[in-house]
Amino acid sequence: MGNNSSADAAAFKNAAVNGQVGIDPDAAQTVLKKIRTGRDAIEALLNSAGTLAQPPKLGANPVGKAMATKFVQRADGGGDSYSSALQNLLSQYQAAEEGIVAAMSRYHEFDQSAGDPFRSKA
């Protein structure tokens, strides 16, 4: 069984949105800042990925043409291309960011509900 980071990020986000995870907002700010920095870097790479899809000048012979075509497909094609890998990573960053934000909003709910039994007995 392989590592599925996309599923892990989505599971974390879903747990946070559904109120199963809470994170102290003050403690999470550093993590959130790093996630956003990584997300921004991936977005910048995606925005410039199209420049890699230009066929390199490898010659007008059949081998050069085949290699140039393969290069363009690997840069900007579907499946396991560079752009697809970046898009997958961006999705993971977005899910992690949304999960952290949701978990931060749930923290105060958890804190409040944990103290409720003590407040009602006072």
Short mmCIF file of C-alpha atoms in Angstrom, two decimals:
data_model
loop_
_atom_site.label_atom_id
_atom_site.label_comp_id
_atom_site.label_asym_id
_atom_site.label_seq_id
_atom_site.Cartn_x
_atom_site.Cartn_y
_atom_site.Cartn_z
CA MET A 1 0.00 0.00 0.00
CA GLY A 2 1.49 3.30 -1.13
CA ASN A 3 1.58 6.67 0.52
CA ASN A 4 -1.41 8.77 -0.52
CA SER A 5 -0.74 12.30 0.66
CA SER A 6 -3.78 13.69 -1.13
CA ALA A 7 -6.09 11.35 0.78
CA ASP A 8 -4.32 12.16 4.05
CA ALA A 9 -4.67 15.93 3.51
CA ALA A 10 -8.33 15.53 2.55
CA ALA A 11 -9.00 13.30 5.59
CA PHE A 12 -7.43 15.90 7.90
CA LYS A 13 -9.47 18.68 6.31
CA ASN A 14 -12.69 16.66 6.62
CA ALA A 15 -11.97 15.80 10.26
CA ALA A 16 -11.38 19.47 11.05
CA VAL A 17 -14.48 20.64 9.18
CA ASN A 18 -16.59 18.01 10.95
CA GLY A 19 -15.36 19.14 14.37
CA GLN A 20 -13.17 16.14 15.13
CA VAL A 21 -9.96 18.17 15.38
CA GLY A 22 -9.16 21.39 17.20
CA ILE A 23 -5.86 23.28 17.18
CA ASP A 24 -4.80 26.18 19.39
CA PRO A 25 -4.84 29.14 16.98
CA ASP A 26 -1.75 30.73 18.52
CA ALA A 27 0.26 27.52 18.17
CA ALA A 28 -0.98 26.90 14.62
CA GLN A 29 0.05 30.29 13.19
CA THR A 30 3.60 29.15 12.41
CA VAL A 31 2.38 26.04 10.64
CA LEU A 32 -0.25 28.00 8.75
CA LYS A 33 2.35 30.54 7.62
CA LYS A 34 4.61 27.74 6.31
CA ILE A 35 1.72 26.07 4.51
CA ARG A 36 0.78 29.36 2.85
CA THR A 37 4.40 30.03 1.86
CA GLY A 38 4.62 26.56 0.27
CA ARG A 39 1.26 27.01 -1.46
CA ASP A 40 2.37 30.37 -2.88
CA ALA A 41 5.61 28.83 -4.18
CA ILE A 42 3.71 26.01 -5.89
CA GLU A 43 1.28 28.50 -7.46
CA ALA A 44 4.25 30.47 -8.83
CA LEU A 45 5.74 27.29 -10.30
CA LEU A 46 2.40 26.38 -11.85
CA ASN A 47 2.06 29.84 -13.36
CA SER A 48 5.45 29.48 -15.04
CA ALA A 49 5.11 25.77 -15.95
CA GLY A 50 3.82 26.65 -19.41
CA THR A 51 7.24 27.94 -20.38
CA LEU A 52 8.57 24.40 -19.99
CA ALA A 53 6.05 23.13 -22.53
CA GLN A 54 7.91 24.81 -25.39
CA PRO A 55 9.59 22.24 -27.61
CA PRO A 56 13.36 22.37 -27.16
CA LYS A 57 15.47 22.82 -30.27
CA LEU A 58 16.99 19.37 -30.54
CA GLY A 59 17.32 19.18 -34.29
CA ALA A 60 15.09 18.51 -37.26
CA ASN A 61 15.82 14.79 -37.34
CA PRO A 62 13.27 12.14 -36.23
CA VAL A 63 15.01 11.50 -32.90
CA GLY A 64 15.19 15.21 -32.03
CA LYS A 65 11.53 15.68 -32.94
CA ALA A 66 10.47 12.67 -30.85
CA MET A 67 12.48 13.87 -27.86
CA ALA A 68 11.05 17.40 -28.18
CA THR A 69 7.50 16.02 -28.29
CA LYS A 70 8.16 13.83 -25.24
CA PHE A 71 9.65 16.81 -23.38
CA VAL A 72 6.50 18.91 -23.98
CA GLN A 73 4.25 16.04 -22.85
CA ARG A 74 6.25 15.52 -19.65
CA ALA A 75 6.17 19.22 -18.86
CA ASP A 76 2.54 20.04 -19.48
CA GLY A 77 0.65 16.90 -20.44
CA GLY A 78 -1.72 14.88 -18.31
CA GLY A 79 -1.03 12.00 -15.97
CA ASP A 80 2.38 12.25 -14.39
CA SER A 81 3.53 15.50 -16.00
CA TYR A 82 5.27 18.27 -14.13
CA SER A 83 2.12 20.41 -14.19
CA SER A 84 -0.03 17.54 -12.90
CA ALA A 85 2.40 16.89 -10.06
CA LEU A 86 2.37 20.57 -9.12
CA GLN A 87 -1.43 20.69 -9.26
CA ASN A 88 -1.61 17.65 -6.98
CA LEU A 89 0.78 19.26 -4.52
CA LEU A 90 -1.19 22.53 -4.63
CA SER A 91 -4.38 20.62 -3.81
CA GLN A 92 -2.65 19.07 -0.80
CA TYR A 93 -1.46 22.48 0.43
CA GLN A 94 -4.97 23.90 0.00
CA ALA A 95 -6.57 21.00 1.89
CA ALA A 96 -4.01 21.31 4.69
CA GLU A 97 -4.58 25.07 4.92
CA GLU A 98 -8.36 24.68 4.98
CA GLY A 99 -8.04 21.95 7.62
CA ILE A 100 -5.79 24.05 9.84
CA VAL A 101 -8.14 27.05 9.57
CA ALA A 102 -11.16 24.87 10.38
CA ALA A 103 -9.34 23.20 13.29
CA MET A 104 -8.36 26.61 14.64
CA SER A 105 -11.99 27.69 14.62
CA ARG A 106 -12.98 24.48 16.43
CA TYR A 107 -10.41 24.96 19.19
CA HIS A 108 -12.51 27.42 21.16
CA GLU A 109 -15.57 25.17 20.82
CA PHE A 110 -13.57 22.25 22.25
CA ASP A 111 -12.15 24.41 25.01
CA GLN A 112 -15.60 25.69 25.94
CA SER A 113 -17.25 22.26 25.91
CA ALA A 114 -14.43 20.72 27.95
CA GLY A 115 -14.96 23.30 30.68
CA ASP A 116 -18.77 23.13 30.70
CA PRO A 117 -19.02 20.26 33.22
CA PHE A 118 -16.89 22.18 35.68
CA ARG A 119 -18.79 25.42 35.27
CA SER A 120 -22.19 23.82 35.88
CA LYS A 121 -21.05 22.31 39.21
CA ALA A 122 -19.74 25.55 40.61
#
